[in-house]
PDB file of C-alpha atoms in Angstrom:
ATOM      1  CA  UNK A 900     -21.668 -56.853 -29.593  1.00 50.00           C
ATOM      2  CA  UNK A 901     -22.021 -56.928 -25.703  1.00 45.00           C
ATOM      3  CA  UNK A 902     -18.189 -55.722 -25.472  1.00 48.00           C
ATOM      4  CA  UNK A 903     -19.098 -53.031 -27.875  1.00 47.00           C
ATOM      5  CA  UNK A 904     -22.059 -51.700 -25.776  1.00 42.00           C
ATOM      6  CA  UNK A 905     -20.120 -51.860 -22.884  1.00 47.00           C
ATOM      7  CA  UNK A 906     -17.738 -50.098 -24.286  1.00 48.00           C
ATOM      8  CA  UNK A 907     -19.722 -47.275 -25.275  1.00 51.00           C
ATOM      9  CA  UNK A 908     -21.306 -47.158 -22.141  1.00 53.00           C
ATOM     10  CA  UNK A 909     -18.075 -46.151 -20.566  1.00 52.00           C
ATOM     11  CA  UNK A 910     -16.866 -43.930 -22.920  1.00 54.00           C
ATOM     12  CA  UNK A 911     -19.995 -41.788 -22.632  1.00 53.00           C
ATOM     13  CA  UNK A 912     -19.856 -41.878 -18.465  1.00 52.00           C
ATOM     14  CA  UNK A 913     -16.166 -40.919 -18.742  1.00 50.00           C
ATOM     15  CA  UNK A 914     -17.212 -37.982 -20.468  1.00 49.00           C
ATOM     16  CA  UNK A 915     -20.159 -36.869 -18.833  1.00 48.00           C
ATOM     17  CA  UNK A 916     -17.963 -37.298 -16.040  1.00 45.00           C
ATOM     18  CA  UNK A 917     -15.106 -34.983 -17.674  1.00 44.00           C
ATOM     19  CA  UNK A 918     -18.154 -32.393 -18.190  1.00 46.00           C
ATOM     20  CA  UNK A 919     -19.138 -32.598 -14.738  1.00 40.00           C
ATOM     21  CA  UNK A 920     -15.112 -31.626 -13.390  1.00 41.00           C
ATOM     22  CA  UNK A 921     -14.672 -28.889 -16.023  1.00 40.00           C
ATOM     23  CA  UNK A 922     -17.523 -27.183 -15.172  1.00 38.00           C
ATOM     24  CA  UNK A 923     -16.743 -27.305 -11.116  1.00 38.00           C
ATOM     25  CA  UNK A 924     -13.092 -26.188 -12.032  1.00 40.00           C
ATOM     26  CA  UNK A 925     -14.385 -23.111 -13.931  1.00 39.00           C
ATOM     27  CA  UNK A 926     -17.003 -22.676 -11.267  1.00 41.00           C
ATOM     28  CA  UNK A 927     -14.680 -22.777  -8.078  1.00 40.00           C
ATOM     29  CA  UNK A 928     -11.728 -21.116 -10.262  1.00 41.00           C
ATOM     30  CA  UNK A 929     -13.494 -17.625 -10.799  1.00 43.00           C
ATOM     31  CA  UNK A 930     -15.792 -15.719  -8.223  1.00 45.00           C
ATOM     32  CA  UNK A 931     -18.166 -13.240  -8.853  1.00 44.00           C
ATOM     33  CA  UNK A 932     -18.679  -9.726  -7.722  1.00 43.00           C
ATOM     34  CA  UNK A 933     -20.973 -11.300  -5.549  1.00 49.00           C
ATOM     35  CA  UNK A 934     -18.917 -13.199  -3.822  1.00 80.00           C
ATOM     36  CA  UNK A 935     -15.936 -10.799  -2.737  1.00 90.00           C
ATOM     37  CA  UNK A 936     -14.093 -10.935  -0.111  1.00 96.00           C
ATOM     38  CA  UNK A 937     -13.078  -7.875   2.065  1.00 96.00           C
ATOM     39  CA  UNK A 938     -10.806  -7.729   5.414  1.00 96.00           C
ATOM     40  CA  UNK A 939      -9.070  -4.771   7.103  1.00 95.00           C
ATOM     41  CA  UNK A 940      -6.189  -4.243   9.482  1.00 94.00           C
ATOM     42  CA  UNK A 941      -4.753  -1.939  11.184  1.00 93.00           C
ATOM     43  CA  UNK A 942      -0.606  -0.815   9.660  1.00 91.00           C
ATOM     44  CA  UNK A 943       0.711   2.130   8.805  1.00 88.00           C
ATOM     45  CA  UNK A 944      -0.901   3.960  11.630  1.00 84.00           C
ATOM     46  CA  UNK A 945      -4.277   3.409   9.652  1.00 87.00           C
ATOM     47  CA  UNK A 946      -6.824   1.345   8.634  1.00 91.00           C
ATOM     48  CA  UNK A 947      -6.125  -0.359   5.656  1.00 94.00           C
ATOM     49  CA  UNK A 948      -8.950  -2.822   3.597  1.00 96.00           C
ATOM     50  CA  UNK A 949      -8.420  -5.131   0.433  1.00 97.00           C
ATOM     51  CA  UNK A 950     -11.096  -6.289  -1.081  1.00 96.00           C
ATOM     52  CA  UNK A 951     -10.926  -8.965  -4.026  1.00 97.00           C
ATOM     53  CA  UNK A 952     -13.999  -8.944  -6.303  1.00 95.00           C
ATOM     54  CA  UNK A 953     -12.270 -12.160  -8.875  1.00 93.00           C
ATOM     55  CA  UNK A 954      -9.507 -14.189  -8.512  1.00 92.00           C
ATOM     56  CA  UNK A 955      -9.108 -17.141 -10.630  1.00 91.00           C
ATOM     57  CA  UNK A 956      -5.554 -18.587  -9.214  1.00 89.00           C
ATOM     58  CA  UNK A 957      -5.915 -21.494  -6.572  1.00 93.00           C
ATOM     59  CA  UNK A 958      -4.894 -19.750  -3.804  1.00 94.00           C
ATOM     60  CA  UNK A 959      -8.181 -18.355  -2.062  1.00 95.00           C
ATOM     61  CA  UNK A 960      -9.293 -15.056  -1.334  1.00 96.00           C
ATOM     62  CA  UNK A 961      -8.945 -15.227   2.082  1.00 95.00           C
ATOM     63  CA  UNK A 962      -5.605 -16.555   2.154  1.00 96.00           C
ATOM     64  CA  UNK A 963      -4.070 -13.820  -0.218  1.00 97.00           C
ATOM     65  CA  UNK A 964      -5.391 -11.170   2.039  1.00 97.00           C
ATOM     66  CA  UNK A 965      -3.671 -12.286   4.450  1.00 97.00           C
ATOM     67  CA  UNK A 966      -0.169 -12.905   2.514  1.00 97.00           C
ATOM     68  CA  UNK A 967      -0.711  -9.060   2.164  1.00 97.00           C
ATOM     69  CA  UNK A 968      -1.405  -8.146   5.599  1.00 97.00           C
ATOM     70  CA  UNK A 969       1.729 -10.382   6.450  1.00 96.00           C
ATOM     71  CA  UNK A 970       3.192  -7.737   3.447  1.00 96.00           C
ATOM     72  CA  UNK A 971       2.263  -4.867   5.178  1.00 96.00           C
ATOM     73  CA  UNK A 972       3.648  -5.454   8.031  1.00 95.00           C
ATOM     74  CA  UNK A 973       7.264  -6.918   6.877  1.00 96.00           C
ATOM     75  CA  UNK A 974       7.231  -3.001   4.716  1.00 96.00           C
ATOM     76  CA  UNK A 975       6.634  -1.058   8.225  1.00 95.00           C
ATOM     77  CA  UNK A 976       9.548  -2.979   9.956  1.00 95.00           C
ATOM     78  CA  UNK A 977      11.461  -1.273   7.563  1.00 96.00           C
ATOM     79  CA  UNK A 978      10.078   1.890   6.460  1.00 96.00           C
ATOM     80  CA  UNK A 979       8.154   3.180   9.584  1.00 94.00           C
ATOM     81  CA  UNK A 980       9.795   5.800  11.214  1.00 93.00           C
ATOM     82  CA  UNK A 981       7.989   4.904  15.029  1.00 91.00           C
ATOM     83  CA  UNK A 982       8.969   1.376  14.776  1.00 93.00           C
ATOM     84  CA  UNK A 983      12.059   1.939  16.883  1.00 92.00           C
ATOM     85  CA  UNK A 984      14.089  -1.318  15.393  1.00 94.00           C
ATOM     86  CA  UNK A 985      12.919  -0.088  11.693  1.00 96.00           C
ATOM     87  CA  UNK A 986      15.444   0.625   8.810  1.00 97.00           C
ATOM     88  CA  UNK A 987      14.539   4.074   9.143  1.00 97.00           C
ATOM     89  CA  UNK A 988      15.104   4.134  12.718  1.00 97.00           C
ATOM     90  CA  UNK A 989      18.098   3.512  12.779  1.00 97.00           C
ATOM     91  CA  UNK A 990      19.189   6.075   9.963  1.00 97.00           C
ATOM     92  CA  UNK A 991      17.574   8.428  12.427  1.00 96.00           C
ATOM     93  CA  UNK A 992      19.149   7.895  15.272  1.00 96.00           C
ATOM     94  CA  UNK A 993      22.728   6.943  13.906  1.00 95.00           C
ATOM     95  CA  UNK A 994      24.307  10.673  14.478  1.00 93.00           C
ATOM     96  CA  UNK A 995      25.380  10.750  10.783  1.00 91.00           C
ATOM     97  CA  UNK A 996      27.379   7.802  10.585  1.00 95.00           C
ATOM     98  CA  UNK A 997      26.461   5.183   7.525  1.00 96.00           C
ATOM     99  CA  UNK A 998      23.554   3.023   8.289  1.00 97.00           C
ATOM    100  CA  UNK A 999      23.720  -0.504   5.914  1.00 97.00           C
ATOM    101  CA  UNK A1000      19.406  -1.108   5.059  1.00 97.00           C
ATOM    102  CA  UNK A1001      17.596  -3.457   3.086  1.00 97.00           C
ATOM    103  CA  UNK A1002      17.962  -2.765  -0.688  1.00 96.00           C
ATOM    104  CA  UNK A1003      13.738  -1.772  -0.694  1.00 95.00           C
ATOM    105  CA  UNK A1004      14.824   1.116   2.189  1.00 97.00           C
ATOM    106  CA  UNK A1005      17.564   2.228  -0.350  1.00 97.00           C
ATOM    107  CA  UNK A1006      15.675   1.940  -3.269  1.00 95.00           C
ATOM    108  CA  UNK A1007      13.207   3.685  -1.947  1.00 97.00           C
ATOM    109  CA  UNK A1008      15.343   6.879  -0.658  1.00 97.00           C
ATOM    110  CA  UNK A1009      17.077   6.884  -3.763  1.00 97.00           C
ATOM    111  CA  UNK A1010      13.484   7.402  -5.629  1.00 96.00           C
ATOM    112  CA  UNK A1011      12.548  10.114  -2.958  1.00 97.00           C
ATOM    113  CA  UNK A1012      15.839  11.872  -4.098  1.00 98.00           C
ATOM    114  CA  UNK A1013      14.533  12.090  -7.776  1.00 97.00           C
ATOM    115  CA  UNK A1014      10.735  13.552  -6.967  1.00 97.00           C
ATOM    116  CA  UNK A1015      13.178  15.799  -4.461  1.00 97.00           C
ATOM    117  CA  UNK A1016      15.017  17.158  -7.382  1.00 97.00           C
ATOM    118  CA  UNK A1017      11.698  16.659  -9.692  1.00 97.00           C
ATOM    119  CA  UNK A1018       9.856  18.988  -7.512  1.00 97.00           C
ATOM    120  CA  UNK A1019      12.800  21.401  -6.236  1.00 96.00           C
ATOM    121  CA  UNK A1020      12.446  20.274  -3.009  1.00 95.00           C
ATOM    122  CA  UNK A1021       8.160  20.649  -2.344  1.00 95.00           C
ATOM    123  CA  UNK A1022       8.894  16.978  -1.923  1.00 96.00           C
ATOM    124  CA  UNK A1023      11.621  16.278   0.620  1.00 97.00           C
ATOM    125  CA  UNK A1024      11.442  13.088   2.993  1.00 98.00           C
ATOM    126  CA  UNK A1025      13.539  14.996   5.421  1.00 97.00           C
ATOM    127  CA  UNK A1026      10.666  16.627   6.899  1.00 95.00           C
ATOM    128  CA  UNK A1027      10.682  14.443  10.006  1.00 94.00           C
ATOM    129  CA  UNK A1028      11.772  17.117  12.584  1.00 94.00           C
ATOM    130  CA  UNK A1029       8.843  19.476  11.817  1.00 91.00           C
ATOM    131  CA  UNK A1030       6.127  16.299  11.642  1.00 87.00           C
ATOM    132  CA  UNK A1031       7.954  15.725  15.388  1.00 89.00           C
ATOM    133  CA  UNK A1032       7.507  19.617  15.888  1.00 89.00           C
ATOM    134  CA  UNK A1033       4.148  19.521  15.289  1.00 85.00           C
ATOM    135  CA  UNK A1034       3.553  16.496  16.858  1.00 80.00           C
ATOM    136  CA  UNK A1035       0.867  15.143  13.947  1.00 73.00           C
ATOM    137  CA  UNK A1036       0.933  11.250  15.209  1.00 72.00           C
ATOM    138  CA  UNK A1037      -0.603  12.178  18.541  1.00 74.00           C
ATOM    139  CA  UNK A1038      -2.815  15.135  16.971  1.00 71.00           C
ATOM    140  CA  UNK A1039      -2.564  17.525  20.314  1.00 75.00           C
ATOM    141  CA  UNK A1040      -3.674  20.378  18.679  1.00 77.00           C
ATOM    142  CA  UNK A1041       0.064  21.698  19.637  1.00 82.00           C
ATOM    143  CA  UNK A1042       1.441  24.778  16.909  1.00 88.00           C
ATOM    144  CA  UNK A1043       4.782  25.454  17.538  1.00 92.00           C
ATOM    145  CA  UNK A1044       5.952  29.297  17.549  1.00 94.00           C
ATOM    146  CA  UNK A1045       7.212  30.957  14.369  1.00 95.00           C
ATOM    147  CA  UNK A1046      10.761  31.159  15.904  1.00 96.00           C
ATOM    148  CA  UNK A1047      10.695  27.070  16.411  1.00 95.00           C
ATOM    149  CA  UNK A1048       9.496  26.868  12.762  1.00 95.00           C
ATOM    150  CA  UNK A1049      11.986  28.401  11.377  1.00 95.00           C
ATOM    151  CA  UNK A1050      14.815  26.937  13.320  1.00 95.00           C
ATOM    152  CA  UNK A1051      13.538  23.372  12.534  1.00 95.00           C
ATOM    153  CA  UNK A1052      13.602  23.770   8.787  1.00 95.00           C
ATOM    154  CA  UNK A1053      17.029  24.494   8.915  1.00 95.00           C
ATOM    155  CA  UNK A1054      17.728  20.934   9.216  1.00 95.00           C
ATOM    156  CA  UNK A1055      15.192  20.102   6.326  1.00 96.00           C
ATOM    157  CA  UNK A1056      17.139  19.478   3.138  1.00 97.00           C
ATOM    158  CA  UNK A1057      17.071  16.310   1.098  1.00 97.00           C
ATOM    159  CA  UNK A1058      20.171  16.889  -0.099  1.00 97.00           C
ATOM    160  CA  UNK A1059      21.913  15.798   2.944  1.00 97.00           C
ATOM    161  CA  UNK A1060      20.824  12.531   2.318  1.00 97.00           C
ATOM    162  CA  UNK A1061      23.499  10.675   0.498  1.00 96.00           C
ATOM    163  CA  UNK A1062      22.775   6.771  -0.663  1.00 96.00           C
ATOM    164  CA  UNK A1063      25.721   4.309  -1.679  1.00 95.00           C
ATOM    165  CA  UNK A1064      24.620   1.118  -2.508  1.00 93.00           C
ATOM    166  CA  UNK A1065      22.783  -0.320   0.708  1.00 94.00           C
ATOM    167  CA  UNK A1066      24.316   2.418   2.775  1.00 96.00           C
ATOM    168  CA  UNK A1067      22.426   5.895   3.559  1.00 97.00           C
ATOM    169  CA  UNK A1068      24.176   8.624   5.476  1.00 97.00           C
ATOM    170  CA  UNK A1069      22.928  11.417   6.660  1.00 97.00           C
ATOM    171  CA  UNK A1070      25.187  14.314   6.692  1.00 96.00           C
ATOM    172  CA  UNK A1071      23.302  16.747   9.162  1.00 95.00           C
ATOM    173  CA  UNK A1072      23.283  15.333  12.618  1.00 93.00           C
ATOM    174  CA  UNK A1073      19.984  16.951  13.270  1.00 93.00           C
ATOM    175  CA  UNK A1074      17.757  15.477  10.098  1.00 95.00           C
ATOM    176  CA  UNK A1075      15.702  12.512   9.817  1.00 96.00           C
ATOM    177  CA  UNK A1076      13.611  10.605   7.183  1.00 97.00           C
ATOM    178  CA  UNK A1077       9.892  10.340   7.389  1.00 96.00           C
ATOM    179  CA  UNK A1078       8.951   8.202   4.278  1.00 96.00           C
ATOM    180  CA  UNK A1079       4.967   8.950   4.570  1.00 90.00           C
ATOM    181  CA  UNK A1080       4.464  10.717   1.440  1.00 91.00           C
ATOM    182  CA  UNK A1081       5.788   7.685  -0.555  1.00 94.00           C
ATOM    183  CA  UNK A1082       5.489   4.353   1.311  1.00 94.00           C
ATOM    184  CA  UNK A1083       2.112   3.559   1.366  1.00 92.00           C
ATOM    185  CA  UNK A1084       2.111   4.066  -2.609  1.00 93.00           C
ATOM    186  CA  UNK A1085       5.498   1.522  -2.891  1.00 94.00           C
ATOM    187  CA  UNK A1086       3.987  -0.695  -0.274  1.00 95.00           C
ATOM    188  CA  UNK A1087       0.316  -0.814  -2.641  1.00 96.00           C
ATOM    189  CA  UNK A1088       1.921  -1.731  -6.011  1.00 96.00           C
ATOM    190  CA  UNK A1089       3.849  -4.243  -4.131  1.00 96.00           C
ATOM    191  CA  UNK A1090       0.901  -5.787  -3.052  1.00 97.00           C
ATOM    192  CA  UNK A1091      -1.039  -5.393  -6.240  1.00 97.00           C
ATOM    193  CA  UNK A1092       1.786  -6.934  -7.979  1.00 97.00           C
ATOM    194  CA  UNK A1093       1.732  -9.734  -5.821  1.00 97.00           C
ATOM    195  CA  UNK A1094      -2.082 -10.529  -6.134  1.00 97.00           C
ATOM    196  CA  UNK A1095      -2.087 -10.102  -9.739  1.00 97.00           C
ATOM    197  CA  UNK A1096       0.778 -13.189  -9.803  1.00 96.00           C
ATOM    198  CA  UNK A1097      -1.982 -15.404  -7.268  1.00 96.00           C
ATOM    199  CA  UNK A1098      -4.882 -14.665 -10.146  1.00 96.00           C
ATOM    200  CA  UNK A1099      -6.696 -11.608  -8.854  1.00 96.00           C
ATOM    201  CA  UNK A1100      -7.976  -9.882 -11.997  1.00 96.00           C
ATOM    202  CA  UNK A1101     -10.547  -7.596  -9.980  1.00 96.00           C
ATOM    203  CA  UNK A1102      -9.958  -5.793  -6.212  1.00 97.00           C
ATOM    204  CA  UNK A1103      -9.747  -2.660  -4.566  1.00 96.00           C
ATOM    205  CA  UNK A1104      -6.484  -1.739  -2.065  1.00 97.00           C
ATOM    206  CA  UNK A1105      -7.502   0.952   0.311  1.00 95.00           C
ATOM    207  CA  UNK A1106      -4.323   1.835   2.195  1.00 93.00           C
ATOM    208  CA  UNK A1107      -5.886   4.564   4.106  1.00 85.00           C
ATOM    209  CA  UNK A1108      -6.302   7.484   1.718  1.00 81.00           C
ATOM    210  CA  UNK A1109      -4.212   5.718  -1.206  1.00 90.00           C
ATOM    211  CA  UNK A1110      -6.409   3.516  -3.273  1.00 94.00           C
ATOM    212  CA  UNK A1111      -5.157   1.167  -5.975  1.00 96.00           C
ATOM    213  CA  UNK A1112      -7.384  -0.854  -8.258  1.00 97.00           C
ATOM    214  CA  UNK A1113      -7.155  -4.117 -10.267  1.00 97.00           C
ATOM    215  CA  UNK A1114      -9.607  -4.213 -13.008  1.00 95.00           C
ATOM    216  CA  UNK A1115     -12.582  -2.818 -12.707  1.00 94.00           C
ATOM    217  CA  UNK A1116     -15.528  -4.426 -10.605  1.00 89.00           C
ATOM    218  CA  UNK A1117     -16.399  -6.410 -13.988  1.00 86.00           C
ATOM    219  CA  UNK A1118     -15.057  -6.767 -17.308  1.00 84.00           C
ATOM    220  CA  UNK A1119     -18.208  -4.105 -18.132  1.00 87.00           C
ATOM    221  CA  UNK A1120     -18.089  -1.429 -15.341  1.00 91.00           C
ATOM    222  CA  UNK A1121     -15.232   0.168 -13.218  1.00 93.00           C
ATOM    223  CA  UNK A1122     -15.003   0.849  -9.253  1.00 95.00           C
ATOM    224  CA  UNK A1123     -16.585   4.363  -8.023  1.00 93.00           C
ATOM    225  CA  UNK A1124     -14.440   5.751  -5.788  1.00 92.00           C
ATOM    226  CA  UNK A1125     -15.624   8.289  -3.291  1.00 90.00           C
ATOM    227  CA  UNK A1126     -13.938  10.980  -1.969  1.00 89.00           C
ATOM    228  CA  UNK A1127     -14.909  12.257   1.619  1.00 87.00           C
ATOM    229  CA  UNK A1128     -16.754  15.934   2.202  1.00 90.00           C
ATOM    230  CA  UNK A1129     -14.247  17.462   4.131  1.00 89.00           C
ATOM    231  CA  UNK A1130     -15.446  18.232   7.991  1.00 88.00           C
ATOM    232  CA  UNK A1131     -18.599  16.639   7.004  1.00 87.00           C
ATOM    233  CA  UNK A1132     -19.896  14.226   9.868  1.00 85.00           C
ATOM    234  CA  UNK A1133     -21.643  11.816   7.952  1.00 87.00           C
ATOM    235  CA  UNK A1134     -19.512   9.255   6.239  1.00 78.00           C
ATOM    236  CA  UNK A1135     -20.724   9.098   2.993  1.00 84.00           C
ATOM    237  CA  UNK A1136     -21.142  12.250   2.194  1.00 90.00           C
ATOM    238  CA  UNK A1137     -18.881  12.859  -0.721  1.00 92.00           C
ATOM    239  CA  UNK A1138     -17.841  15.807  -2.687  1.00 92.00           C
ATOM    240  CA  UNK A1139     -17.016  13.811  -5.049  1.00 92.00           C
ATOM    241  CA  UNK A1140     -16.617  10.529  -6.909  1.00 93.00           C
ATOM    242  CA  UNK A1141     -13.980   9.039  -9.831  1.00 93.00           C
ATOM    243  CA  UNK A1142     -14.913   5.909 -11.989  1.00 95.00           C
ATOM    244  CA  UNK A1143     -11.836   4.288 -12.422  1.00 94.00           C
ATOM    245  CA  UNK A1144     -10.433   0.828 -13.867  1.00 95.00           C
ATOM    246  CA  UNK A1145      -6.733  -0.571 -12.640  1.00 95.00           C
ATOM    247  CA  UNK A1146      -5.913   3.147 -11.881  1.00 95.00           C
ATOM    248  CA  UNK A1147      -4.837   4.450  -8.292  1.00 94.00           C
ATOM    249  CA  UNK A1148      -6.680   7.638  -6.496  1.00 93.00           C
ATOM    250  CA  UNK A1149      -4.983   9.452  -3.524  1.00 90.00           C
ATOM    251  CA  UNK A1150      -6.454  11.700  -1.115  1.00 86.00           C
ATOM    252  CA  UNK A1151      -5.216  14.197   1.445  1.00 82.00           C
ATOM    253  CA  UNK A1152      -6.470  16.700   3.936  1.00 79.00           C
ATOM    254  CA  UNK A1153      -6.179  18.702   6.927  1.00 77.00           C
ATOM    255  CA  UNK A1154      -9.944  17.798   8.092  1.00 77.00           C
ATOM    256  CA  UNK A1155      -8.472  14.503  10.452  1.00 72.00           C
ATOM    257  CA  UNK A1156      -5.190  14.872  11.613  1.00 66.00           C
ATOM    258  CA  UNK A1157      -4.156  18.648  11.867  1.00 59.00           C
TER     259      UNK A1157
END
């Protein structure tokens, strides 16, 4: 009888004790809205913030930021045009001879090509000399003459862009690649694709003007996204603002760099 007893005894302390470790797995596993965790850095020539709301993966929060900050900055090395050892560099400045790249940098091209010919040209990565012209990074205020205008565009044609496998040529001496219009929206579902894999299931990736969502900010409501009042000086003053749930939003202006 006394074997019995203690038997039961430790039958029912193993499971109370089971109780007890299933119930801080499912605690630690899944965070609340409450608990989110935001950070931002500086890539892209911009401010960029990612902000997980739920993540029930092992990896923590804080950690997977980071693994996409360390993202970030592995996609600029390629793609930025002002990183002087970049992918896109060195297209630039190879006087139309055949540049080998990373597969992403001719992927990437190759999918500029197609909104290119999508768009009949409105969208043409080529567009380099006249962001130099104008000198946008710096934001002088400079505005080149009509006559420089016009000579600049002549070298602004995607078509001289020709991709082989890793190798991009450009066939104008004079043209180079600014991949702004479509890098920071690769470089965002790269990253969301990557945090979904670690467990996220709820965040918000602001890559400077290009916002991507997973989830919503619960199961029950979606992230409210505001979009800036142009030339207005206080910061949230919106014109106006988009409920959405694992949607993207993308914004762009003349009111901060002219």
């Amino acid at each position: 009888m006394k074997n019995i007893l203690k038997k039961n005894t430790l039958t029912k302390k193993l499971l109370i004790l089971l109780s007890i470790i299933l119930i801080v797995s499912s605690l630690s596993g899944c965070k609340s809205a409450d608990s989110k965790v935001s950070a931002t850095n500086y890539c892209f020539n911009t401010a960029i913030t990612i902000t997980i709301y739920n993540s029930a993966g092992e990896t923590s929060a804080k950690d997977i930021i980071d693994e996409c900050f360390g993202l970030c900055q592995h996609y600029e090395s390629l793609l930025s045009r002002t990183v002087d050892d970049s992918d896109i560099s060195k297209i630039n400045n190879s006087n139309g001879s055949p540049v080998e790249v990373n597969q992403i940098v001719a992927d990437i091209i190759e999918n500029s090509l197609e909104y290119s010919e999508m768009s009949n040209g409105a969208f043409d990565i080529t567009i380099a000399p006249l962001t130099s012209l104008w000198n946008i990074n710096e934001n002088t205020g400079f505005i080149p003459s009509e006559k420089e205008i016009k000579k600049t565009l002549k070298h602004i044609d995607y078509n001289t862009i020709s991709v082989l496998e890793d190798k991009v040529t450009l066939s104008d001496k004079k043209t180079e690649i600014d991949l702004g219009g479509i890098a920071k929206g690769f470089v965002a579902d790269k990253l969301k694709s990557f945090m979904i894999s670690e467990g996220v299931t709820s965040a918000i990736i602001d890559l400077g003007g290009n916002i991507l969502t997973i989830g919503g900010k619960s199961d029950e409501e979606g992230f409210n996204i505001g979009i800036k009042k142009p030339f207005s000086k206080n910061a949230t003053d919106y014109a106006a603002t988009i409920k959405i749930t694992d949607k993207s939003v993308v914004t762009s202006g003349i009111y901060e760099r002219y």
